[in-house]
Amino acid sequence: VESNGSIVEAKIIKETGDVQIIKYIKGRLLGKGINSKCYEFTSLENKKIFTAKIIPKSDLVEQKAKQGLINEIKIHKALHHPQIVAFENSFEDDENVYILLEICINKTLMELLKRRKHLTEIEVQHYAYQIIQALIYLHSHRVIHRDLKLENILLTHNMELKVGGFSLATIKDFEGLKNYTACGGDDNYTAPEMLE
């Protein structure tokens, strides 16, 4: 369902076993990932606006891709912090899997830098502090993000920073475990020790 203004129905099964149907209006395209697109979704029930990450099921044929999406949802759903994009819900229909997230209306830190060319020293301090707070939280929950880059750092309506993009995230099984898996395809974001 690509057209704007179309209705998407979420069938939510409650703990009681009852099925609740929530309808959303699919709005404008907000961004694209490798295997997903993000759209603005508005709830017809309460007019609340979300970001909906839409993953076509045709891209989830391999077991590794399915398990990766299950892992992303499981990890993101468990995270609750002011500097982490809030997870709202996930559901699917015959064609797609949908992940509903808090909307960050001012897009990404990458887009801000492209528009403004530079940030003030105070802004850099403010954003660096928020990134560090997010990382402290993630690491305290043994979550390794593995895809932290400007495109996955989003900005709210009041320019507060939120870390998103958990498709490559993983959980360390025990303290002291090192992860040597190379993730992503852009060497510009790869740590020197991984390049070696």
Short mmCIF file of N, CA and C in Angstrom, two decimals:
data_model
loop_
_atom_site.label_atom_id
_atom_site.label_comp_id
_atom_site.label_asym_id
_atom_site.label_seq_id
_atom_site.Cartn_x
_atom_site.Cartn_y
_atom_site.Cartn_z
N VAL A 1 0.86 -1.17 0.00
CA VAL A 1 0.00 0.00 0.00
C VAL A 1 0.90 1.24 0.00
N GLU A 2 1.25 1.78 -1.18
CA GLU A 2 2.20 2.88 -1.29
C GLU A 2 1.55 4.26 -1.29
N SER A 3 0.28 4.34 -1.68
CA SER A 3 -0.31 5.66 -1.87
C SER A 3 -0.58 6.36 -0.53
N ASN A 4 -0.31 7.66 -0.52
CA ASN A 4 -0.60 8.46 0.67
C ASN A 4 -2.11 8.57 0.84
N GLY A 5 -2.53 8.64 2.08
CA GLY A 5 -3.96 8.76 2.38
C GLY A 5 -4.65 7.42 2.48
N SER A 6 -3.95 6.33 2.21
CA SER A 6 -4.57 5.02 2.32
C SER A 6 -4.72 4.63 3.79
N ILE A 7 -5.61 3.71 4.07
CA ILE A 7 -5.87 3.25 5.43
C ILE A 7 -5.14 1.93 5.66
N VAL A 8 -4.44 1.86 6.78
CA VAL A 8 -3.77 0.62 7.18
C VAL A 8 -4.41 0.18 8.49
N GLU A 9 -4.80 -1.09 8.57
CA GLU A 9 -5.43 -1.62 9.77
C GLU A 9 -4.46 -2.48 10.57
N ALA A 10 -4.40 -2.21 11.86
CA ALA A 10 -3.59 -3.02 12.77
C ALA A 10 -4.53 -3.88 13.59
N LYS A 11 -4.31 -5.19 13.56
CA LYS A 11 -5.09 -6.11 14.39
C LYS A 11 -4.23 -6.44 15.61
N ILE A 12 -4.64 -5.93 16.75
CA ILE A 12 -3.90 -6.10 17.99
C ILE A 12 -4.64 -7.12 18.86
N ILE A 13 -3.92 -8.17 19.27
CA ILE A 13 -4.51 -9.17 20.15
C ILE A 13 -4.14 -8.80 21.58
N LYS A 14 -5.16 -8.52 22.39
CA LYS A 14 -4.94 -8.13 23.79
C LYS A 14 -4.65 -9.36 24.64
N GLU A 15 -4.20 -9.13 25.87
CA GLU A 15 -3.89 -10.23 26.79
C GLU A 15 -5.11 -11.09 27.06
N THR A 16 -6.29 -10.50 26.96
CA THR A 16 -7.54 -11.24 27.20
C THR A 16 -7.91 -12.14 26.01
N GLY A 17 -7.20 -11.95 24.89
CA GLY A 17 -7.51 -12.71 23.68
C GLY A 17 -8.41 -11.94 22.73
N ASP A 18 -8.97 -10.81 23.19
CA ASP A 18 -9.81 -9.98 22.34
C ASP A 18 -8.96 -9.33 21.25
N VAL A 19 -9.55 -9.13 20.09
CA VAL A 19 -8.86 -8.50 18.96
C VAL A 19 -9.34 -7.06 18.84
N GLN A 20 -8.39 -6.15 18.82
CA GLN A 20 -8.70 -4.73 18.64
C GLN A 20 -8.16 -4.30 17.28
N ILE A 21 -8.97 -3.61 16.51
CA ILE A 21 -8.53 -3.11 15.21
C ILE A 21 -8.33 -1.59 15.33
N ILE A 22 -7.12 -1.16 15.02
CA ILE A 22 -6.78 0.26 15.03
C ILE A 22 -6.46 0.66 13.59
N LYS A 23 -7.07 1.73 13.14
CA LYS A 23 -6.86 2.19 11.76
C LYS A 23 -5.95 3.42 11.76
N TYR A 24 -5.05 3.43 10.77
CA TYR A 24 -4.11 4.54 10.59
C TYR A 24 -4.22 5.07 9.17
N ILE A 25 -4.04 6.37 9.03
CA ILE A 25 -3.91 6.97 7.70
C ILE A 25 -2.43 7.05 7.39
N LYS A 26 -2.06 6.48 6.26
CA LYS A 26 -0.67 6.51 5.82
C LYS A 26 -0.40 7.85 5.15
N GLY A 27 0.55 8.59 5.70
CA GLY A 27 0.86 9.92 5.19
C GLY A 27 2.12 9.96 4.36
N ARG A 28 2.84 11.05 4.50
CA ARG A 28 4.01 11.31 3.65
C ARG A 28 5.19 10.39 3.98
N LEU A 29 6.02 10.18 2.98
CA LEU A 29 7.25 9.42 3.14
C LEU A 29 8.22 10.25 3.98
N LEU A 30 8.79 9.63 5.02
CA LEU A 30 9.73 10.34 5.90
C LEU A 30 11.17 9.96 5.60
N GLY A 31 11.40 8.74 5.12
CA GLY A 31 12.76 8.31 4.83
C GLY A 31 12.79 6.88 4.33
N LYS A 32 13.97 6.50 3.81
CA LYS A 32 14.15 5.16 3.27
C LYS A 32 15.38 4.52 3.87
N GLY A 33 15.27 3.23 4.14
CA GLY A 33 16.41 2.43 4.56
C GLY A 33 16.72 1.43 3.47
N ILE A 34 17.62 0.49 3.75
CA ILE A 34 17.99 -0.50 2.75
C ILE A 34 16.80 -1.40 2.41
N ASN A 35 16.09 -1.88 3.43
CA ASN A 35 14.96 -2.80 3.22
C ASN A 35 13.65 -2.27 3.77
N SER A 36 13.57 -0.97 4.00
CA SER A 36 12.35 -0.43 4.60
C SER A 36 12.13 1.01 4.17
N LYS A 37 10.91 1.46 4.39
CA LYS A 37 10.56 2.87 4.19
C LYS A 37 9.81 3.32 5.43
N CYS A 38 9.97 4.59 5.80
CA CYS A 38 9.28 5.16 6.95
C CYS A 38 8.26 6.18 6.48
N TYR A 39 7.04 6.03 6.96
CA TYR A 39 5.95 6.94 6.62
C TYR A 39 5.35 7.53 7.89
N GLU A 40 4.71 8.67 7.72
CA GLU A 40 3.94 9.27 8.80
C GLU A 40 2.60 8.52 8.86
N PHE A 41 2.24 8.02 10.04
CA PHE A 41 0.98 7.34 10.26
C PHE A 41 0.18 8.12 11.30
N THR A 42 -1.09 8.37 11.03
CA THR A 42 -1.96 9.05 11.97
C THR A 42 -3.07 8.12 12.41
N SER A 43 -3.21 7.94 13.71
CA SER A 43 -4.26 7.08 14.25
C SER A 43 -5.61 7.74 14.04
N LEU A 44 -6.55 7.00 13.46
CA LEU A 44 -7.92 7.52 13.30
C LEU A 44 -8.65 7.54 14.63
N GLU A 45 -8.14 6.78 15.59
CA GLU A 45 -8.77 6.68 16.90
C GLU A 45 -8.54 7.94 17.74
N ASN A 46 -7.30 8.40 17.79
CA ASN A 46 -6.98 9.55 18.66
C ASN A 46 -6.18 10.65 17.98
N LYS A 47 -5.96 10.52 16.66
CA LYS A 47 -5.23 11.51 15.85
C LYS A 47 -3.75 11.63 16.21
N LYS A 48 -3.23 10.70 17.00
CA LYS A 48 -1.81 10.72 17.36
C LYS A 48 -0.99 10.33 16.13
N ILE A 49 0.15 11.00 15.97
CA ILE A 49 1.00 10.79 14.79
C ILE A 49 2.23 9.97 15.19
N PHE A 50 2.57 9.00 14.34
CA PHE A 50 3.72 8.12 14.56
C PHE A 50 4.58 8.07 13.30
N THR A 51 5.74 7.49 13.45
CA THR A 51 6.53 7.04 12.31
C THR A 51 6.27 5.55 12.18
N ALA A 52 5.96 5.11 10.97
CA ALA A 52 5.78 3.68 10.72
C ALA A 52 6.90 3.20 9.81
N LYS A 53 7.72 2.32 10.35
CA LYS A 53 8.75 1.67 9.54
C LYS A 53 8.08 0.47 8.89
N ILE A 54 8.08 0.43 7.56
CA ILE A 54 7.38 -0.61 6.82
C ILE A 54 8.40 -1.51 6.13
N ILE A 55 8.34 -2.79 6.44
CA ILE A 55 9.26 -3.78 5.87
C ILE A 55 8.43 -4.75 5.04
N PRO A 56 8.67 -4.81 3.72
CA PRO A 56 7.92 -5.77 2.89
C PRO A 56 8.25 -7.21 3.27
N LYS A 57 7.22 -8.04 3.35
CA LYS A 57 7.43 -9.45 3.68
C LYS A 57 8.23 -10.17 2.59
N SER A 58 8.18 -9.63 1.38
CA SER A 58 8.96 -10.23 0.28
C SER A 58 10.46 -10.15 0.56
N ASP A 59 10.89 -9.22 1.44
CA ASP A 59 12.29 -9.10 1.82
C ASP A 59 12.64 -9.98 3.02
N LEU A 60 11.65 -10.71 3.53
CA LEU A 60 11.86 -11.53 4.73
C LEU A 60 11.76 -13.03 4.41
N VAL A 61 12.18 -13.41 3.22
CA VAL A 61 12.09 -14.80 2.81
C VAL A 61 13.11 -15.66 3.55
N GLU A 62 14.34 -15.15 3.67
CA GLU A 62 15.39 -15.92 4.35
C GLU A 62 15.18 -15.89 5.87
N GLN A 63 15.49 -17.00 6.51
CA GLN A 63 15.32 -17.11 7.96
C GLN A 63 16.15 -16.06 8.70
N LYS A 64 17.34 -15.76 8.18
CA LYS A 64 18.22 -14.77 8.81
C LYS A 64 17.56 -13.39 8.85
N ALA A 65 16.88 -13.02 7.77
CA ALA A 65 16.18 -11.73 7.70
C ALA A 65 15.01 -11.69 8.67
N LYS A 66 14.25 -12.79 8.74
CA LYS A 66 13.12 -12.87 9.68
C LYS A 66 13.61 -12.75 11.12
N GLN A 67 14.67 -13.51 11.44
CA GLN A 67 15.20 -13.50 12.80
C GLN A 67 15.76 -12.12 13.15
N GLY A 68 16.36 -11.45 12.17
CA GLY A 68 16.88 -10.11 12.39
C GLY A 68 15.78 -9.12 12.75
N LEU A 69 14.64 -9.23 12.06
CA LEU A 69 13.51 -8.34 12.35
C LEU A 69 12.90 -8.65 13.71
N ILE A 70 12.77 -9.93 14.03
CA ILE A 70 12.25 -10.32 15.35
C ILE A 70 13.15 -9.78 16.44
N ASN A 71 14.46 -9.88 16.23
CA ASN A 71 15.45 -9.38 17.19
C ASN A 71 15.34 -7.86 17.34
N GLU A 72 15.21 -7.14 16.22
CA GLU A 72 15.07 -5.68 16.25
C GLU A 72 13.86 -5.27 17.09
N ILE A 73 12.72 -5.91 16.83
CA ILE A 73 11.49 -5.57 17.55
C ILE A 73 11.63 -5.89 19.04
N LYS A 74 12.18 -7.06 19.35
CA LYS A 74 12.34 -7.48 20.74
C LYS A 74 13.23 -6.50 21.51
N ILE A 75 14.36 -6.12 20.91
CA ILE A 75 15.29 -5.21 21.58
C ILE A 75 14.67 -3.83 21.74
N HIS A 76 14.14 -3.27 20.64
CA HIS A 76 13.61 -1.90 20.70
C HIS A 76 12.41 -1.79 21.64
N LYS A 77 11.57 -2.80 21.64
CA LYS A 77 10.38 -2.81 22.50
C LYS A 77 10.75 -2.73 23.98
N ALA A 78 11.91 -3.28 24.35
CA ALA A 78 12.33 -3.32 25.76
C ALA A 78 13.03 -2.04 26.22
N LEU A 79 13.30 -1.11 25.30
CA LEU A 79 14.05 0.09 25.64
C LEU A 79 13.12 1.25 26.00
N HIS A 80 13.40 1.90 27.13
CA HIS A 80 12.59 3.04 27.58
C HIS A 80 13.53 4.09 28.16
N HIS A 81 13.84 5.10 27.37
CA HIS A 81 14.77 6.15 27.81
C HIS A 81 14.47 7.42 27.02
N PRO A 82 14.63 8.60 27.64
CA PRO A 82 14.34 9.85 26.95
C PRO A 82 15.15 10.08 25.67
N GLN A 83 16.33 9.46 25.56
CA GLN A 83 17.15 9.65 24.37
C GLN A 83 17.10 8.47 23.40
N ILE A 84 16.11 7.62 23.56
CA ILE A 84 15.88 6.50 22.63
C ILE A 84 14.50 6.71 21.99
N VAL A 85 14.43 6.56 20.66
CA VAL A 85 13.14 6.67 19.97
C VAL A 85 12.18 5.66 20.61
N ALA A 86 11.01 6.15 21.04
CA ALA A 86 10.05 5.29 21.74
C ALA A 86 9.39 4.31 20.77
N PHE A 87 9.33 3.06 21.20
CA PHE A 87 8.65 1.99 20.46
C PHE A 87 7.19 2.01 20.87
N GLU A 88 6.28 2.04 19.89
CA GLU A 88 4.85 2.08 20.19
C GLU A 88 4.21 0.69 20.02
N ASN A 89 4.43 0.08 18.86
CA ASN A 89 3.76 -1.17 18.58
C ASN A 89 4.34 -1.78 17.30
N SER A 90 4.01 -3.04 17.06
CA SER A 90 4.34 -3.66 15.77
C SER A 90 3.17 -4.56 15.38
N PHE A 91 2.96 -4.67 14.07
CA PHE A 91 1.89 -5.53 13.56
C PHE A 91 2.22 -5.86 12.11
N GLU A 92 1.42 -6.72 11.52
CA GLU A 92 1.66 -7.11 10.14
C GLU A 92 0.34 -7.31 9.41
N ASP A 93 0.43 -7.25 8.09
CA ASP A 93 -0.70 -7.66 7.25
C ASP A 93 -0.15 -8.65 6.23
N ASP A 94 -0.87 -8.90 5.16
CA ASP A 94 -0.43 -9.91 4.19
C ASP A 94 0.85 -9.51 3.47
N GLU A 95 1.10 -8.21 3.33
CA GLU A 95 2.24 -7.74 2.52
C GLU A 95 3.42 -7.22 3.33
N ASN A 96 3.16 -6.62 4.51
CA ASN A 96 4.21 -5.90 5.23
C ASN A 96 4.21 -6.18 6.72
N VAL A 97 5.35 -5.85 7.34
CA VAL A 97 5.46 -5.76 8.79
C VAL A 97 5.62 -4.27 9.09
N TYR A 98 4.92 -3.80 10.12
CA TYR A 98 4.93 -2.38 10.49
C TYR A 98 5.49 -2.24 11.90
N ILE A 99 6.41 -1.30 12.07
CA ILE A 99 6.90 -0.97 13.40
C ILE A 99 6.54 0.49 13.65
N LEU A 100 5.65 0.72 14.62
CA LEU A 100 5.23 2.08 14.96
C LEU A 100 6.16 2.67 16.00
N LEU A 101 6.68 3.85 15.71
CA LEU A 101 7.65 4.51 16.57
C LEU A 101 7.25 5.96 16.82
N GLU A 102 7.82 6.52 17.87
CA GLU A 102 7.68 7.95 18.14
C GLU A 102 8.15 8.73 16.91
N ILE A 103 7.40 9.76 16.55
CA ILE A 103 7.81 10.57 15.40
C ILE A 103 8.83 11.62 15.85
N CYS A 104 9.87 11.75 15.06
CA CYS A 104 10.90 12.76 15.29
C CYS A 104 10.84 13.72 14.11
N ILE A 105 10.05 14.75 14.27
CA ILE A 105 9.63 15.63 13.17
C ILE A 105 10.78 16.41 12.53
N ASN A 106 11.87 16.62 13.28
CA ASN A 106 12.99 17.38 12.72
C ASN A 106 14.05 16.49 12.08
N LYS A 107 13.66 15.29 11.71
CA LYS A 107 14.47 14.35 10.94
C LYS A 107 15.75 13.95 11.65
N THR A 108 16.87 13.87 10.91
CA THR A 108 18.10 13.30 11.47
C THR A 108 19.17 14.38 11.68
N LEU A 109 20.16 14.01 12.48
CA LEU A 109 21.30 14.91 12.69
C LEU A 109 22.06 15.12 11.39
N MET A 110 22.09 14.12 10.51
CA MET A 110 22.73 14.26 9.20
C MET A 110 22.03 15.35 8.38
N GLU A 111 20.71 15.32 8.37
CA GLU A 111 19.97 16.32 7.59
C GLU A 111 20.13 17.72 8.18
N LEU A 112 20.20 17.81 9.51
CA LEU A 112 20.45 19.11 10.16
C LEU A 112 21.81 19.66 9.74
N LEU A 113 22.83 18.81 9.74
CA LEU A 113 24.16 19.26 9.34
C LEU A 113 24.21 19.66 7.86
N LYS A 114 23.50 18.94 7.02
CA LYS A 114 23.44 19.31 5.60
C LYS A 114 22.79 20.68 5.40
N ARG A 115 21.73 20.95 6.17
CA ARG A 115 21.04 22.24 6.06
C ARG A 115 21.86 23.38 6.62
N ARG A 116 22.49 23.17 7.78
CA ARG A 116 23.15 24.25 8.50
C ARG A 116 24.65 24.33 8.26
N LYS A 117 25.25 23.27 7.77
CA LYS A 117 26.70 23.18 7.51
C LYS A 117 27.55 23.00 8.77
N HIS A 118 27.13 23.52 9.89
CA HIS A 118 27.88 23.34 11.14
C HIS A 118 26.95 23.57 12.33
N LEU A 119 27.40 23.11 13.50
CA LEU A 119 26.67 23.33 14.74
C LEU A 119 27.51 24.23 15.64
N THR A 120 26.86 24.91 16.56
CA THR A 120 27.61 25.72 17.53
C THR A 120 28.24 24.79 18.56
N GLU A 121 29.22 25.31 19.29
CA GLU A 121 29.88 24.51 20.31
C GLU A 121 28.89 24.06 21.38
N ILE A 122 27.98 24.94 21.75
CA ILE A 122 26.96 24.59 22.76
C ILE A 122 26.06 23.47 22.24
N GLU A 123 25.66 23.54 20.97
CA GLU A 123 24.84 22.47 20.40
C GLU A 123 25.58 21.14 20.40
N VAL A 124 26.85 21.17 20.02
CA VAL A 124 27.64 19.93 20.00
C VAL A 124 27.72 19.34 21.41
N GLN A 125 27.95 20.18 22.41
CA GLN A 125 28.00 19.70 23.79
C GLN A 125 26.67 19.09 24.20
N HIS A 126 25.58 19.78 23.86
CA HIS A 126 24.23 19.33 24.19
C HIS A 126 23.94 17.97 23.55
N TYR A 127 24.23 17.82 22.25
CA TYR A 127 23.96 16.56 21.55
C TYR A 127 24.90 15.45 22.01
N ALA A 128 26.17 15.78 22.22
CA ALA A 128 27.13 14.76 22.70
C ALA A 128 26.69 14.21 24.05
N TYR A 129 26.23 15.08 24.93
CA TYR A 129 25.74 14.65 26.24
C TYR A 129 24.57 13.68 26.09
N GLN A 130 23.64 14.01 25.20
CA GLN A 130 22.46 13.16 25.00
C GLN A 130 22.83 11.81 24.39
N ILE A 131 23.78 11.80 23.45
CA ILE A 131 24.24 10.54 22.86
C ILE A 131 24.89 9.68 23.94
N ILE A 132 25.72 10.30 24.77
CA ILE A 132 26.38 9.56 25.85
C ILE A 132 25.36 8.97 26.81
N GLN A 133 24.31 9.74 27.14
CA GLN A 133 23.26 9.23 28.03
C GLN A 133 22.56 8.02 27.40
N ALA A 134 22.29 8.10 26.10
CA ALA A 134 21.66 6.97 25.41
C ALA A 134 22.57 5.74 25.44
N LEU A 135 23.86 5.95 25.19
CA LEU A 135 24.80 4.82 25.17
C LEU A 135 24.99 4.21 26.55
N ILE A 136 25.05 5.05 27.58
CA ILE A 136 25.14 4.52 28.95
C ILE A 136 23.94 3.63 29.23
N TYR A 137 22.74 4.10 28.84
CA TYR A 137 21.53 3.31 29.04
C TYR A 137 21.59 1.98 28.26
N LEU A 138 21.94 2.06 26.97
CA LEU A 138 22.00 0.85 26.15
C LEU A 138 22.99 -0.15 26.72
N HIS A 139 24.18 0.34 27.07
CA HIS A 139 25.21 -0.57 27.58
C HIS A 139 24.84 -1.14 28.95
N SER A 140 24.10 -0.37 29.75
CA SER A 140 23.66 -0.90 31.05
C SER A 140 22.65 -2.04 30.86
N HIS A 141 22.03 -2.10 29.68
CA HIS A 141 21.09 -3.18 29.34
C HIS A 141 21.73 -4.18 28.38
N ARG A 142 23.08 -4.11 28.25
CA ARG A 142 23.88 -5.02 27.43
C ARG A 142 23.52 -4.96 25.94
N VAL A 143 22.96 -3.83 25.49
CA VAL A 143 22.62 -3.66 24.08
C VAL A 143 23.78 -2.98 23.36
N ILE A 144 24.22 -3.61 22.26
CA ILE A 144 25.22 -3.00 21.39
C ILE A 144 24.47 -2.54 20.14
N HIS A 145 24.51 -1.25 19.85
CA HIS A 145 23.73 -0.68 18.75
C HIS A 145 24.25 -1.14 17.39
N ARG A 146 25.54 -1.06 17.15
CA ARG A 146 26.24 -1.51 15.95
C ARG A 146 25.92 -0.74 14.68
N ASP A 147 25.16 0.32 14.76
CA ASP A 147 24.87 1.12 13.56
C ASP A 147 24.66 2.58 13.95
N LEU A 148 25.46 3.05 14.91
CA LEU A 148 25.32 4.42 15.38
C LEU A 148 25.97 5.37 14.38
N LYS A 149 25.16 6.17 13.73
CA LYS A 149 25.62 7.12 12.73
C LYS A 149 24.63 8.28 12.69
N LEU A 150 25.00 9.35 12.01
CA LEU A 150 24.18 10.56 12.01
C LEU A 150 22.76 10.29 11.50
N GLU A 151 22.62 9.34 10.57
CA GLU A 151 21.30 9.04 10.01
C GLU A 151 20.39 8.34 11.02
N ASN A 152 20.97 7.74 12.07
CA ASN A 152 20.17 7.06 13.09
C ASN A 152 20.06 7.86 14.38
N ILE A 153 20.43 9.12 14.31
CA ILE A 153 20.24 10.03 15.44
C ILE A 153 19.19 11.04 15.00
N LEU A 154 18.02 10.96 15.62
CA LEU A 154 16.87 11.75 15.19
C LEU A 154 16.61 12.91 16.14
N LEU A 155 15.83 13.89 15.66
CA LEU A 155 15.55 15.10 16.43
C LEU A 155 14.05 15.31 16.55
N THR A 156 13.61 15.57 17.77
CA THR A 156 12.18 15.78 18.04
C THR A 156 11.76 17.19 17.66
N HIS A 157 10.50 17.50 17.91
CA HIS A 157 9.97 18.83 17.59
C HIS A 157 10.70 19.94 18.35
N ASN A 158 11.24 19.63 19.53
CA ASN A 158 11.98 20.65 20.29
C ASN A 158 13.49 20.42 20.24
N MET A 159 13.94 19.70 19.18
CA MET A 159 15.36 19.48 18.88
C MET A 159 16.08 18.64 19.93
N GLU A 160 15.34 17.79 20.65
CA GLU A 160 15.97 16.84 21.55
C GLU A 160 16.40 15.63 20.72
N LEU A 161 17.51 15.04 21.09
CA LEU A 161 18.10 13.95 20.34
C LEU A 161 17.52 12.61 20.77
N LYS A 162 17.30 11.72 19.79
CA LYS A 162 16.81 10.37 20.05
C LYS A 162 17.59 9.39 19.18
N VAL A 163 18.10 8.33 19.77
CA VAL A 163 18.79 7.30 19.02
C VAL A 163 17.77 6.29 18.50
N GLY A 164 17.84 5.98 17.23
CA GLY A 164 16.96 4.99 16.60
C GLY A 164 17.78 4.03 15.77
N GLY A 165 17.12 3.32 14.86
CA GLY A 165 17.81 2.43 13.94
C GLY A 165 18.41 1.20 14.60
N PHE A 166 17.57 0.34 15.17
CA PHE A 166 18.05 -0.82 15.91
C PHE A 166 18.08 -2.12 15.09
N SER A 167 18.09 -2.01 13.77
CA SER A 167 18.04 -3.22 12.94
C SER A 167 19.29 -4.08 13.05
N LEU A 168 20.43 -3.51 13.43
CA LEU A 168 21.66 -4.30 13.59
C LEU A 168 22.03 -4.52 15.06
N ALA A 169 21.19 -4.07 15.97
CA ALA A 169 21.50 -4.16 17.40
C ALA A 169 21.54 -5.62 17.86
N THR A 170 22.31 -5.83 18.91
CA THR A 170 22.40 -7.16 19.50
C THR A 170 22.55 -7.02 21.01
N ILE A 171 22.35 -8.10 21.73
CA ILE A 171 22.50 -8.11 23.18
C ILE A 171 23.68 -9.01 23.53
N LYS A 172 24.59 -8.47 24.35
CA LYS A 172 25.71 -9.28 24.84
C LYS A 172 25.16 -10.31 25.81
N ASP A 173 25.54 -11.55 25.63
CA ASP A 173 25.04 -12.62 26.50
C ASP A 173 25.60 -12.53 27.91
N PHE A 174 26.87 -12.09 28.03
CA PHE A 174 27.46 -11.96 29.37
C PHE A 174 28.56 -10.90 29.34
N GLU A 175 28.85 -10.34 30.50
CA GLU A 175 29.84 -9.28 30.65
C GLU A 175 31.21 -9.77 30.19
N GLY A 176 31.92 -8.92 29.48
CA GLY A 176 33.26 -9.25 29.02
C GLY A 176 33.28 -9.85 27.62
N LEU A 177 32.11 -10.26 27.10
CA LEU A 177 32.04 -10.81 25.75
C LEU A 177 32.32 -9.71 24.74
N LYS A 178 33.19 -9.97 23.78
CA LYS A 178 33.46 -9.01 22.71
C LYS A 178 32.77 -9.50 21.45
N ASN A 179 32.24 -8.55 20.70
CA ASN A 179 31.55 -8.89 19.46
C ASN A 179 32.41 -8.43 18.30
N TYR A 180 32.76 -9.35 17.40
CA TYR A 180 33.63 -9.03 16.28
C TYR A 180 32.90 -9.07 14.93
N THR A 181 31.58 -9.11 14.97
CA THR A 181 30.81 -9.16 13.74
C THR A 181 30.87 -7.81 13.04
N ALA A 182 31.25 -7.80 11.77
CA ALA A 182 31.26 -6.57 10.98
C ALA A 182 29.84 -6.31 10.48
N CYS A 183 29.32 -5.11 10.73
CA CYS A 183 27.95 -4.76 10.35
C CYS A 183 27.97 -3.53 9.45
N GLY A 184 26.96 -3.43 8.59
CA GLY A 184 26.85 -2.26 7.73
C GLY A 184 27.78 -2.37 6.53
N GLY A 185 27.63 -1.44 5.61
CA GLY A 185 28.43 -1.50 4.40
C GLY A 185 29.25 -0.26 4.15
N ASP A 186 29.35 0.64 5.11
CA ASP A 186 30.04 1.90 4.91
C ASP A 186 31.25 1.99 5.83
N ASP A 187 32.45 1.88 5.25
CA ASP A 187 33.67 1.92 6.05
C ASP A 187 33.87 3.26 6.76
N ASN A 188 33.16 4.31 6.32
CA ASN A 188 33.29 5.61 6.98
C ASN A 188 32.84 5.56 8.44
N TYR A 189 31.98 4.59 8.78
CA TYR A 189 31.45 4.48 10.12
C TYR A 189 32.08 3.33 10.92
N THR A 190 33.03 2.62 10.30
CA THR A 190 33.60 1.46 10.94
C THR A 190 34.73 1.85 11.90
N ALA A 191 34.69 1.26 13.09
CA ALA A 191 35.74 1.53 14.09
C ALA A 191 37.07 1.03 13.58
N PRO A 192 38.16 1.74 13.90
CA PRO A 192 39.50 1.34 13.42
C PRO A 192 39.85 -0.10 13.77
N GLU A 193 39.49 -0.56 14.96
CA GLU A 193 39.84 -1.93 15.34
C GLU A 193 39.11 -2.96 14.51
N MET A 194 37.93 -2.60 13.98
CA MET A 194 37.21 -3.51 13.10
C MET A 194 37.86 -3.55 11.71
N LEU A 195 38.35 -2.39 11.23
CA LEU A 195 39.02 -2.34 9.94
C LEU A 195 40.31 -3.17 9.97
N GLU A 196 41.00 -3.15 11.11
CA GLU A 196 42.24 -3.92 11.24
C GLU A 196 41.94 -5.41 11.23
#
